[in-house]
Amino acid sequence: MKVKVLCRNPDDYVRETTRDIQRVPRNYDPTLHPFEVPREYTRAMNATKLERVFAKPFVAALDGHRDAVNCMAKHPTSLSTLLSGSCDGEVKVWNLPTKKCVRTLQAHEGFVRGMCARFCGTSFFTVGDDKTIKQWKMEAPGYGEEEEPLNMILGKTVYTGIDHHQKEGVFATCGQQVDIWDEQRSSPIRSFTWGASRFLTELLASCASDRSIILYDMREATPLQKVIMNMRSNTLCWNPMEAYIFTCANEDYHLYTYDMRQLSMPIVMHSDHVSAVLDVDYSPTGKEFVSASFDKTIRIFPEKKSHSRSVYHTKRMQHVICVKWSLDNKYIMTGSDEMNIRLWKANASEKLGLLTTREKQAQNYSQKLKQKFQHHPQIRRITRHRHLPREIYSQRKELHVMKEARRRK
Amino acid sequence: MTREGKYVKYVSRMMTSAVGVVFVGREEKKKKKTTSKMADAMGSKPAETHVGKEKRKSATKRYWQNTELNDPVKTEDRNHEKDSENHETSENKTERKKKRKHGPQGKKFISGKKDPFPGPAPVPEEKIRKFQRGQTSIVANDMFSDGSEILKSTLKDAEETSKLATEKAARFDLLLSEDAGFLEADEGEETCTIAQDDIADAVDITSGTKYFNLSLTQFGPYRLDYTRNGRHLLLGGRRGHVSCFDWHSKQLMCEINVMETVNDVKWLHSEAMFAVAQKKWLYIYDNTGIELHCIRRFNDVLRMQFLPYHFLLATASATGFLQYLDVSVGKQVAATCTKAGRLDVMAQNPYNAIIHLGHPTGVVTLWSPNQREPLVKMLCHRGGVRSIAVDKTGTYMVTSGLDRKLKVFDIRAFRPLQSYFLPAGASCLSLSQRGLLSACTGDIVQVYKDVWGTPVKKPYMAHRVRGAVWGAQFCPFEDVLGIGHGEGFTSMIVPGAGEPNFDGLDSNPYRSVKQRQEWEVKALLEKIQPELISLDPDQLCKVDRATWEQRHQERVKQLGYDPLAKEKFTPRHKGKGRSSSGNIEKRKRQVAHEDQRELIRQTVEEKLAKEKEIKEKEKKKAQQGQRSALDRFKK
């Protein structure tokens, strides 16, 4: 007779001392783990619910401006710095981690219409209602020194926007016409009379108040292409990853993503806002963009989706005039009518700060589960649910009814 | 938190030191073989090996020892130190070291030999199959031939990752430390004639103690239940004696007499609580014997089953009610009147949490809490059903009936596989994790091996207990069969019954209190809702292939009108007296025949289809000829 009976040595399964970690022998045999799918589904459901529970996107409000915030600029090299210009001509430089204003300067009389930082981060440009372009040092002046611009160009007309070249000392302004400036000269090196603005290496696009979007090549004397839309576009933003794609924020409550090579039709029409869209900014990954609207909300759209992924609003936030997506892809900054700059998380339920490896793993796992079961009706309902202010909710319904009626006709 | 962190590290280290562990395993096996050979040659019993303390068996290698092995400098030093102690092994090690130096560390060109086994070692196909789930290749199917490229590529990626995961799991299978038990008879001997005492003598002391009798003559006969990790045992005597204990250490947790008839006992999700079906109501006690709840909605309960992943306690009562109690929130989930009289035969399918009930008419019915009618009705026996057991993969069901037959069914296809005739019939069927079947007839317990494969002639093991058997259950993760009978309780050794390697995160017999608490929280968090109980548990991850028509109907229901319906023809209003009612009618008639034509075409098609169906049915009938008794259940 030959016999062997299962006999386990407890030493192999129990930790040796109380200071040791517990032993967890694994066996991945599927028959020992029944109900794989229902259990995963339950986990996915829990993860989705927790995501909604933890969705608290508001981080901080930066107050200090004495008028509505009209424009903002990201620092190209420092994540902690933000520039903002207000309607009374004041420019403030903010330190985001401390949530404090580090510098205030009276840049213009009247509105600060546009601002941009130089690609190296040593100086920034502002344009204002006083028909001037000013270049400022990024550092604050030393003790006893007066706040003075490095350069000042006095123009003939009001400039409404400015953007800087990403590599060279060239910038463009827009107003009555689009001007290209060399930093060293006081007169534009080129002006286009066909019509705010964004740079690509040699390309530049503008939206004009005659409802058109115009593309320019800096090397040529005449504009490249022109699209005329139904209503005026307020701003446009180039996709930082696919540089032939841009999105424009339109007055007709929608955003349009265009491929530069084919301007006859937009690739996607993004619609969820219930009022004019005032500003748009891409995330540095180019996968998503954020839009600010007159309806007091900001919305985050996936690049190729026609509806927004999430919507941020607070009771106190008024019409959002400008919005920026931070360069580390984690935060969103909004400047609004009631003089505040707000800092939001780009991913509403994300945990801030350093994560341990286990936390990261758990997060990745739940992310994957959510993705796996995303089309199940219960889970989809929870992920899509957003609370909206009553006004916006009813307006959306109304718009939907109007759209349906139009479709039926 | 830090402790948890450590524990993860430990697991990951286990994974990384995989190669080393395999190596050690092999070495051990070699040693074992040599000792057994020696024992054979000497003709000594293997039981002697552990009695005489000749040589202490070296402890199994720990993960840190393996990592040291990988470090060449350290191990060399160690080897020198150990030289005096253990000459042989150190020599072996140095040899191996040399080999390694010549192998991967030294340049390839020194020996000029190539690696005869390049690349990772292949994993056997059957091992991989064990871990495969669902369809293997979807992309190759025609279903997606006209799908988008993005969809195809994502599916391909998903397939590749799942393939990788399967392969890794199969590779990890090699590292499992324990082997299953077995019992082999000598020539001219049958395994079923080997007595329990002989087995207990032949095996090591710890295993030997697993054969024991509890003589409890006063309050019998006994029903029993093991916890899911097989550590704790609950006994319930018919005349009110309830006791629970850790049967490994024989430590008594509580012993009470409820002073009432006890019909059945069942552990709940952990060893902290158990349910007792008493004469009138269902009671829940904690492991110190304190009555926690008396549930009066559950009356006259005869049999209970606990569904561990759903936290549901299913009860079958003498009044014919099948009730489900959610023990995590204490609410009754469903109560179904089965309309089948007294329900004293009950089993659960551990694969899909379906409850099987046996009836005196010979019918077995399958129930889920979501449906008031049985999911399936099977006529299994000509007499009443005495006992049911379902295997853990949910493939086979074994039933025994008053017609003295033991039948095996494939419950995926609801087909009979085997039918055995037992002269005395069988009661108290129980299936072990590795597929052994125990059947009790009177006071004899027989264990069968592989009843669903080739027809079995003789039992694998047999044992006679002192009284009539009242309840039997295999202990999970142990080679033990617990038998409750009129004179107490017998724990019987059945080599090869239990799954040798448990999963520490699922059910761990050696878990500490902290581990149990943590497991409890996790298990409660992923409690499966009772609505998800269905015959196919994987249904949730399958593609919903609702036809276009079904979807369209749903849409019509949702919208309240048919968006695709043709608008009824309404003649345009014409002026100058041309829209008189007669004129309108005329214009309508001009197009009326088009609608009618469509209608006629439809009806004709339907008629033809019906005729065809009837013809086919008749053909089938003619081919079948004789009808069997089971045919009346076919639809």
PDB file of N, CA, C and O in Angstrom, chain B residues 372-428:
ATOM      1  N   ARG B 372     -39.890  33.073  -9.880  1.00  0.00           N
ATOM      2  CA  ARG B 372     -40.806  32.357  -8.997  1.00  0.00           C
ATOM      3  C   ARG B 372     -41.027  30.925  -9.458  1.00  0.00           C
ATOM      4  O   ARG B 372     -41.513  30.102  -8.694  1.00  0.00           O
ATOM      5  N   GLU B 373     -40.718  30.651 -10.713  1.00  0.00           N
ATOM      6  CA  GLU B 373     -40.819  29.284 -11.204  1.00  0.00           C
ATOM      7  C   GLU B 373     -39.419  28.675 -11.263  1.00  0.00           C
ATOM      8  O   GLU B 373     -38.437  29.397 -11.348  1.00  0.00           O
ATOM      9  N   PRO B 374     -39.361  27.354 -11.227  1.00  0.00           N
ATOM     10  CA  PRO B 374     -38.032  26.746 -11.347  1.00  0.00           C
ATOM     11  C   PRO B 374     -37.411  27.047 -12.711  1.00  0.00           C
ATOM     12  O   PRO B 374     -38.122  27.145 -13.712  1.00  0.00           O
ATOM     13  N   LEU B 375     -36.097  27.235 -12.724  1.00  0.00           N
ATOM     14  CA  LEU B 375     -35.409  27.467 -13.986  1.00  0.00           C
ATOM     15  C   LEU B 375     -35.458  26.211 -14.839  1.00  0.00           C
ATOM     16  O   LEU B 375     -35.641  26.264 -16.048  1.00  0.00           O
ATOM     17  N   VAL B 376     -35.275  25.073 -14.170  1.00  0.00           N
ATOM     18  CA  VAL B 376     -35.248  23.793 -14.883  1.00  0.00           C
ATOM     19  C   VAL B 376     -35.951  22.765 -14.021  1.00  0.00           C
ATOM     20  O   VAL B 376     -35.853  22.804 -12.799  1.00  0.00           O
ATOM     21  N   LYS B 377     -36.663  21.878 -14.664  1.00  0.00           N
ATOM     22  CA  LYS B 377     -37.221  20.716 -13.960  1.00  0.00           C
ATOM     23  C   LYS B 377     -36.658  19.488 -14.651  1.00  0.00           C
ATOM     24  O   LYS B 377     -36.765  19.372 -15.875  1.00  0.00           O
ATOM     25  N   MET B 378     -36.039  18.617 -13.898  1.00  0.00           N
ATOM     26  CA  MET B 378     -35.465  17.411 -14.506  1.00  0.00           C
ATOM     27  C   MET B 378     -36.083  16.198 -13.833  1.00  0.00           C
ATOM     28  O   MET B 378     -36.110  16.125 -12.606  1.00  0.00           O
ATOM     29  N   LEU B 379     -36.539  15.287 -14.609  1.00  0.00           N
ATOM     30  CA  LEU B 379     -36.976  14.021 -14.023  1.00  0.00           C
ATOM     31  C   LEU B 379     -35.757  13.124 -13.943  1.00  0.00           C
ATOM     32  O   LEU B 379     -35.210  12.711 -14.960  1.00  0.00           O
ATOM     33  N   CYS B 380     -35.315  12.840 -12.739  1.00  0.00           N
ATOM     34  CA  CYS B 380     -34.055  12.121 -12.582  1.00  0.00           C
ATOM     35  C   CYS B 380     -34.257  10.680 -12.129  1.00  0.00           C
ATOM     36  O   CYS B 380     -33.476   9.811 -12.481  1.00  0.00           O
ATOM     37  N   HIS B 381     -35.250  10.454 -11.319  1.00  0.00           N
ATOM     38  CA  HIS B 381     -35.413   9.113 -10.759  1.00  0.00           C
ATOM     39  C   HIS B 381     -36.854   8.664 -10.861  1.00  0.00           C
ATOM     40  O   HIS B 381     -37.766   9.474 -10.960  1.00  0.00           O
ATOM     41  N   ARG B 382     -37.030   7.355 -10.775  1.00  0.00           N
ATOM     42  CA  ARG B 382     -38.382   6.818 -10.794  1.00  0.00           C
ATOM     43  C   ARG B 382     -39.000   6.889  -9.407  1.00  0.00           C
ATOM     44  O   ARG B 382     -40.200   6.937  -9.267  1.00  0.00           O
ATOM     45  N   GLY B 383     -38.200   6.846  -8.397  1.00  0.00           N
ATOM     46  CA  GLY B 383     -38.704   7.071  -7.036  1.00  0.00           C
ATOM     47  C   GLY B 383     -38.332   8.484  -6.592  1.00  0.00           C
ATOM     48  O   GLY B 383     -37.938   9.311  -7.400  1.00  0.00           O
ATOM     49  N   GLY B 384     -38.461   8.732  -5.325  1.00  0.00           N
ATOM     50  CA  GLY B 384     -38.102  10.050  -4.815  1.00  0.00           C
ATOM     51  C   GLY B 384     -36.601  10.276  -4.851  1.00  0.00           C
ATOM     52  O   GLY B 384     -35.819   9.341  -4.880  1.00  0.00           O
ATOM     53  N   VAL B 385     -36.209  11.560  -4.840  1.00  0.00           N
ATOM     54  CA  VAL B 385     -34.785  11.885  -4.814  1.00  0.00           C
ATOM     55  C   VAL B 385     -34.321  11.914  -3.365  1.00  0.00           C
ATOM     56  O   VAL B 385     -34.951  12.545  -2.519  1.00  0.00           O
ATOM     57  N   ARG B 386     -33.243  11.207  -3.091  1.00  0.00           N
ATOM     58  CA  ARG B 386     -32.754  11.144  -1.702  1.00  0.00           C
ATOM     59  C   ARG B 386     -31.653  12.152  -1.432  1.00  0.00           C
ATOM     60  O   ARG B 386     -31.537  12.660  -0.325  1.00  0.00           O
ATOM     61  N   SER B 387     -30.839  12.370  -2.446  1.00  0.00           N
ATOM     62  CA  SER B 387     -29.719  13.269  -2.191  1.00  0.00           C
ATOM     63  C   SER B 387     -29.163  13.804  -3.508  1.00  0.00           C
ATOM     64  O   SER B 387     -29.262  13.149  -4.542  1.00  0.00           O
ATOM     65  N   ILE B 388     -28.596  15.011  -3.449  1.00  0.00           N
ATOM     66  CA  ILE B 388     -28.013  15.645  -4.635  1.00  0.00           C
ATOM     67  C   ILE B 388     -26.637  16.185  -4.261  1.00  0.00           C
ATOM     68  O   ILE B 388     -26.439  16.669  -3.147  1.00  0.00           O
ATOM     69  N   ALA B 389     -25.732  16.135  -5.218  1.00  0.00           N
ATOM     70  CA  ALA B 389     -24.448  16.819  -5.032  1.00  0.00           C
ATOM     71  C   ALA B 389     -24.033  17.398  -6.371  1.00  0.00           C
ATOM     72  O   ALA B 389     -24.270  16.795  -7.420  1.00  0.00           O
ATOM     73  N   VAL B 390     -23.449  18.601  -6.332  1.00  0.00           N
ATOM     74  CA  VAL B 390     -23.007  19.256  -7.559  1.00  0.00           C
ATOM     75  C   VAL B 390     -21.515  19.538  -7.432  1.00  0.00           C
ATOM     76  O   VAL B 390     -21.051  19.952  -6.366  1.00  0.00           O
ATOM     77  N   ASP B 391     -20.786  19.298  -8.507  1.00  0.00           N
ATOM     78  CA  ASP B 391     -19.340  19.474  -8.408  1.00  0.00           C
ATOM     79  C   ASP B 391     -18.980  20.948  -8.552  1.00  0.00           C
ATOM     80  O   ASP B 391     -19.783  21.767  -8.984  1.00  0.00           O
ATOM     81  N   LYS B 392     -17.731  21.298  -8.177  1.00  0.00           N
ATOM     82  CA  LYS B 392     -17.419  22.710  -8.012  1.00  0.00           C
ATOM     83  C   LYS B 392     -17.286  23.448  -9.339  1.00  0.00           C
ATOM     84  O   LYS B 392     -17.369  24.666  -9.366  1.00  0.00           O
ATOM     85  N   THR B 393     -17.086  22.723 -10.436  1.00  0.00           N
ATOM     86  CA  THR B 393     -17.028  23.412 -11.721  1.00  0.00           C
ATOM     87  C   THR B 393     -18.412  23.616 -12.315  1.00  0.00           C
ATOM     88  O   THR B 393     -18.546  24.214 -13.370  1.00  0.00           O
ATOM     89  N   GLY B 394     -19.414  23.091 -11.644  1.00  0.00           N
ATOM     90  CA  GLY B 394     -20.780  23.268 -12.130  1.00  0.00           C
ATOM     91  C   GLY B 394     -21.089  22.448 -13.353  1.00  0.00           C
ATOM     92  O   GLY B 394     -22.016  22.747 -14.082  1.00  0.00           O
ATOM     93  N   THR B 395     -20.309  21.408 -13.595  1.00  0.00           N
ATOM     94  CA  THR B 395     -20.531  20.591 -14.788  1.00  0.00           C
ATOM     95  C   THR B 395     -21.404  19.381 -14.488  1.00  0.00           C
ATOM     96  O   THR B 395     -22.255  19.018 -15.283  1.00  0.00           O
ATOM     97  N   TYR B 396     -21.161  18.771 -13.348  1.00  0.00           N
ATOM     98  CA  TYR B 396     -21.822  17.501 -13.070  1.00  0.00           C
ATOM     99  C   TYR B 396     -22.725  17.590 -11.856  1.00  0.00           C
ATOM    100  O   TYR B 396     -22.418  18.284 -10.896  1.00  0.00           O
ATOM    101  N   MET B 397     -23.817  16.876 -11.947  1.00  0.00           N
ATOM    102  CA  MET B 397     -24.684  16.723 -10.790  1.00  0.00           C
ATOM    103  C   MET B 397     -24.857  15.234 -10.546  1.00  0.00           C
ATOM    104  O   MET B 397     -25.106  14.467 -11.475  1.00  0.00           O
ATOM    105  N   VAL B 398     -24.714  14.841  -9.301  1.00  0.00           N
ATOM    106  CA  VAL B 398     -24.903  13.437  -8.946  1.00  0.00           C
ATOM    107  C   VAL B 398     -26.145  13.353  -8.073  1.00  0.00           C
ATOM    108  O   VAL B 398     -26.292  14.120  -7.123  1.00  0.00           O
ATOM    109  N   THR B 399     -27.041  12.442  -8.416  1.00  0.00           N
ATOM    110  CA  THR B 399     -28.252  12.293  -7.609  1.00  0.00           C
ATOM    111  C   THR B 399     -28.427  10.835  -7.239  1.00  0.00           C
ATOM    112  O   THR B 399     -27.978   9.935  -7.942  1.00  0.00           O
ATOM    113  N   SER B 400     -29.070  10.636  -6.121  1.00  0.00           N
ATOM    114  CA  SER B 400     -29.435   9.270  -5.764  1.00  0.00           C
ATOM    115  C   SER B 400     -30.900   9.278  -5.385  1.00  0.00           C
ATOM    116  O   SER B 400     -31.407  10.272  -4.868  1.00  0.00           O
ATOM    117  N   GLY B 401     -31.574   8.169  -5.657  1.00  0.00           N
ATOM    118  CA  GLY B 401     -33.016   8.146  -5.423  1.00  0.00           C
ATOM    119  C   GLY B 401     -33.471   6.887  -4.739  1.00  0.00           C
ATOM    120  O   GLY B 401     -32.688   5.969  -4.464  1.00  0.00           O
ATOM    121  N   LEU B 402     -34.763   6.888  -4.460  1.00  0.00           N
ATOM    122  CA  LEU B 402     -35.343   5.717  -3.799  1.00  0.00           C
ATOM    123  C   LEU B 402     -35.374   4.513  -4.724  1.00  0.00           C
ATOM    124  O   LEU B 402     -35.611   3.397  -4.297  1.00  0.00           O
ATOM    125  N   ASP B 403     -35.179   4.734  -6.033  1.00  0.00           N
ATOM    126  CA  ASP B 403     -35.117   3.606  -6.960  1.00  0.00           C
ATOM    127  C   ASP B 403     -33.748   2.931  -6.910  1.00  0.00           C
ATOM    128  O   ASP B 403     -33.407   2.145  -7.781  1.00  0.00           O
ATOM    129  N   ARG B 404     -32.972   3.270  -5.900  1.00  0.00           N
ATOM    130  CA  ARG B 404     -31.660   2.650  -5.621  1.00  0.00           C
ATOM    131  C   ARG B 404     -30.653   2.909  -6.744  1.00  0.00           C
ATOM    132  O   ARG B 404     -29.774   2.111  -7.003  1.00  0.00           O
ATOM    133  N   LYS B 405     -30.832   4.001  -7.407  1.00  0.00           N
ATOM    134  CA  LYS B 405     -29.896   4.331  -8.473  1.00  0.00           C
ATOM    135  C   LYS B 405     -29.090   5.556  -8.107  1.00  0.00           C
ATOM    136  O   LYS B 405     -29.569   6.436  -7.381  1.00  0.00           O
ATOM    137  N   LEU B 406     -27.899   5.568  -8.641  1.00  0.00           N
ATOM    138  CA  LEU B 406     -27.037   6.732  -8.495  1.00  0.00           C
ATOM    139  C   LEU B 406     -26.782   7.234  -9.906  1.00  0.00           C
ATOM    140  O   LEU B 406     -26.287   6.488 -10.746  1.00  0.00           O
ATOM    141  N   LYS B 407     -27.163   8.488 -10.177  1.00  0.00           N
ATOM    142  CA  LYS B 407     -27.063   8.971 -11.552  1.00  0.00           C
ATOM    143  C   LYS B 407     -26.189  10.194 -11.620  1.00  0.00           C
ATOM    144  O   LYS B 407     -26.180  11.023 -10.701  1.00  0.00           O
ATOM    145  N   VAL B 408     -25.484  10.286 -12.723  1.00  0.00           N
ATOM    146  CA  VAL B 408     -24.626  11.454 -12.953  1.00  0.00           C
ATOM    147  C   VAL B 408     -25.178  12.206 -14.145  1.00  0.00           C
ATOM    148  O   VAL B 408     -25.453  11.616 -15.183  1.00  0.00           O
ATOM    149  N   PHE B 409     -25.370  13.509 -13.998  1.00  0.00           N
ATOM    150  CA  PHE B 409     -25.905  14.334 -15.079  1.00  0.00           C
ATOM    151  C   PHE B 409     -24.904  15.414 -15.458  1.00  0.00           C
ATOM    152  O   PHE B 409     -24.155  15.905 -14.613  1.00  0.00           O
ATOM    153  N   ASP B 410     -24.936  15.749 -16.729  1.00  0.00           N
ATOM    154  CA  ASP B 410     -24.207  16.934 -17.161  1.00  0.00           C
ATOM    155  C   ASP B 410     -25.201  18.087 -17.076  1.00  0.00           C
ATOM    156  O   ASP B 410     -26.159  18.143 -17.844  1.00  0.00           O
ATOM    157  N   ILE B 411     -24.999  19.011 -16.130  1.00  0.00           N
ATOM    158  CA  ILE B 411     -26.037  20.031 -15.957  1.00  0.00           C
ATOM    159  C   ILE B 411     -25.787  21.262 -16.815  1.00  0.00           C
ATOM    160  O   ILE B 411     -26.427  22.276 -16.645  1.00  0.00           O
ATOM    161  N   ARG B 412     -24.838  21.206 -17.722  1.00  0.00           N
ATOM    162  CA  ARG B 412     -24.768  22.293 -18.698  1.00  0.00           C
ATOM    163  C   ARG B 412     -25.707  21.965 -19.854  1.00  0.00           C
ATOM    164  O   ARG B 412     -26.370  22.806 -20.404  1.00  0.00           O
ATOM    165  N   ALA B 413     -25.736  20.653 -20.189  1.00  0.00           N
ATOM    166  CA  ALA B 413     -26.611  20.225 -21.284  1.00  0.00           C
ATOM    167  C   ALA B 413     -27.856  19.508 -20.768  1.00  0.00           C
ATOM    168  O   ALA B 413     -28.712  19.130 -21.544  1.00  0.00           O
ATOM    169  N   PHE B 414     -27.946  19.318 -19.436  1.00  0.00           N
ATOM    170  CA  PHE B 414     -29.042  18.575 -18.819  1.00  0.00           C
ATOM    171  C   PHE B 414     -29.193  17.189 -19.451  1.00  0.00           C
ATOM    172  O   PHE B 414     -30.239  16.800 -19.943  1.00  0.00           O
ATOM    173  N   ARG B 415     -28.075  16.466 -19.478  1.00  0.00           N
ATOM    174  CA  ARG B 415     -28.065  15.134 -20.073  1.00  0.00           C
ATOM    175  C   ARG B 415     -27.574  14.136 -19.052  1.00  0.00           C
ATOM    176  O   ARG B 415     -26.637  14.442 -18.295  1.00  0.00           O
ATOM    177  N   PRO B 416     -28.173  12.921 -18.995  1.00  0.00           N
ATOM    178  CA  PRO B 416     -27.615  11.901 -18.102  1.00  0.00           C
ATOM    179  C   PRO B 416     -26.305  11.358 -18.669  1.00  0.00           C
ATOM    180  O   PRO B 416     -26.189  11.164 -19.882  1.00  0.00           O
ATOM    181  N   LEU B 417     -25.318  11.172 -17.804  1.00  0.00           N
ATOM    182  CA  LEU B 417     -24.034  10.636 -18.267  1.00  0.00           C
ATOM    183  C   LEU B 417     -23.877   9.183 -17.843  1.00  0.00           C
ATOM    184  O   LEU B 417     -23.566   8.325 -18.655  1.00  0.00           O
ATOM    185  N   GLN B 418     -24.073   8.931 -16.558  1.00  0.00           N
ATOM    186  CA  GLN B 418     -23.881   7.578 -16.035  1.00  0.00           C
ATOM    187  C   GLN B 418     -25.026   7.241 -15.121  1.00  0.00           C
ATOM    188  O   GLN B 418     -25.639   8.132 -14.524  1.00  0.00           O
ATOM    189  N   SER B 419     -25.296   5.956 -15.018  1.00  0.00           N
ATOM    190  CA  SER B 419     -26.303   5.517 -14.066  1.00  0.00           C
ATOM    191  C   SER B 419     -25.785   4.246 -13.401  1.00  0.00           C
ATOM    192  O   SER B 419     -25.380   3.305 -14.074  1.00  0.00           O
ATOM    193  N   TYR B 420     -25.730   4.254 -12.085  1.00  0.00           N
ATOM    194  CA  TYR B 420     -25.238   3.084 -11.355  1.00  0.00           C
ATOM    195  C   TYR B 420     -26.363   2.534 -10.505  1.00  0.00           C
ATOM    196  O   TYR B 420     -27.199   3.293 -10.006  1.00  0.00           O
ATOM    197  N   PHE B 421     -26.337   1.244 -10.324  1.00  0.00           N
ATOM    198  CA  PHE B 421     -27.321   0.631  -9.448  1.00  0.00           C
ATOM    199  C   PHE B 421     -26.629   0.221  -8.164  1.00  0.00           C
ATOM    200  O   PHE B 421     -25.675  -0.554  -8.170  1.00  0.00           O
ATOM    201  N   LEU B 422     -27.079   0.787  -7.058  1.00  0.00           N
ATOM    202  CA  LEU B 422     -26.517   0.409  -5.763  1.00  0.00           C
ATOM    203  C   LEU B 422     -27.564  -0.427  -5.040  1.00  0.00           C
ATOM    204  O   LEU B 422     -28.715  -0.006  -4.919  1.00  0.00           O
ATOM    205  N   PRO B 423     -27.190  -1.627  -4.579  1.00  0.00           N
ATOM    206  CA  PRO B 423     -28.187  -2.535  -4.009  1.00  0.00           C
ATOM    207  C   PRO B 423     -28.974  -1.909  -2.862  1.00  0.00           C
ATOM    208  O   PRO B 423     -30.145  -2.187  -2.701  1.00  0.00           O
ATOM    209  N   ALA B 424     -28.341  -1.064  -2.092  1.00  0.00           N
ATOM    210  CA  ALA B 424     -29.071  -0.510  -0.939  1.00  0.00           C
ATOM    211  C   ALA B 424     -29.422   0.954  -1.137  1.00  0.00           C
ATOM    212  O   ALA B 424     -29.916   1.600  -0.222  1.00  0.00           O
ATOM    213  N   GLY B 425     -29.138   1.489  -2.300  1.00  0.00           N
ATOM    214  CA  GLY B 425     -29.390   2.923  -2.511  1.00  0.00           C
ATOM    215  C   GLY B 425     -28.359   3.753  -1.763  1.00  0.00           C
ATOM    216  O   GLY B 425     -27.539   3.223  -1.030  1.00  0.00           O
ATOM    217  N   ALA B 426     -28.409   5.031  -1.971  1.00  0.00           N
ATOM    218  CA  ALA B 426     -27.414   5.888  -1.332  1.00  0.00           C
ATOM    219  C   ALA B 426     -28.080   7.145  -0.810  1.00  0.00           C
ATOM    220  O   ALA B 426     -29.041   7.651  -1.386  1.00  0.00           O
ATOM    221  N   SER B 427     -27.535   7.623   0.291  1.00  0.00           N
ATOM    222  CA  SER B 427     -27.995   8.913   0.808  1.00  0.00           C
ATOM    223  C   SER B 427     -26.763   9.752   1.111  1.00  0.00           C
ATOM    224  O   SER B 427     -25.640   9.264   1.036  1.00  0.00           O
ATOM    225  N   CYS B 428     -26.972  10.985   1.487  1.00  0.00           N
ATOM    226  CA  CYS B 428     -25.893  11.883   1.905  1.00  0.00           C
ATOM    227  C   CYS B 428     -24.745  11.907   0.897  1.00  0.00           C
ATOM    228  O   CYS B 428     -23.606  11.587   1.230  1.00  0.00           O
TER     229      CYS B 428
END
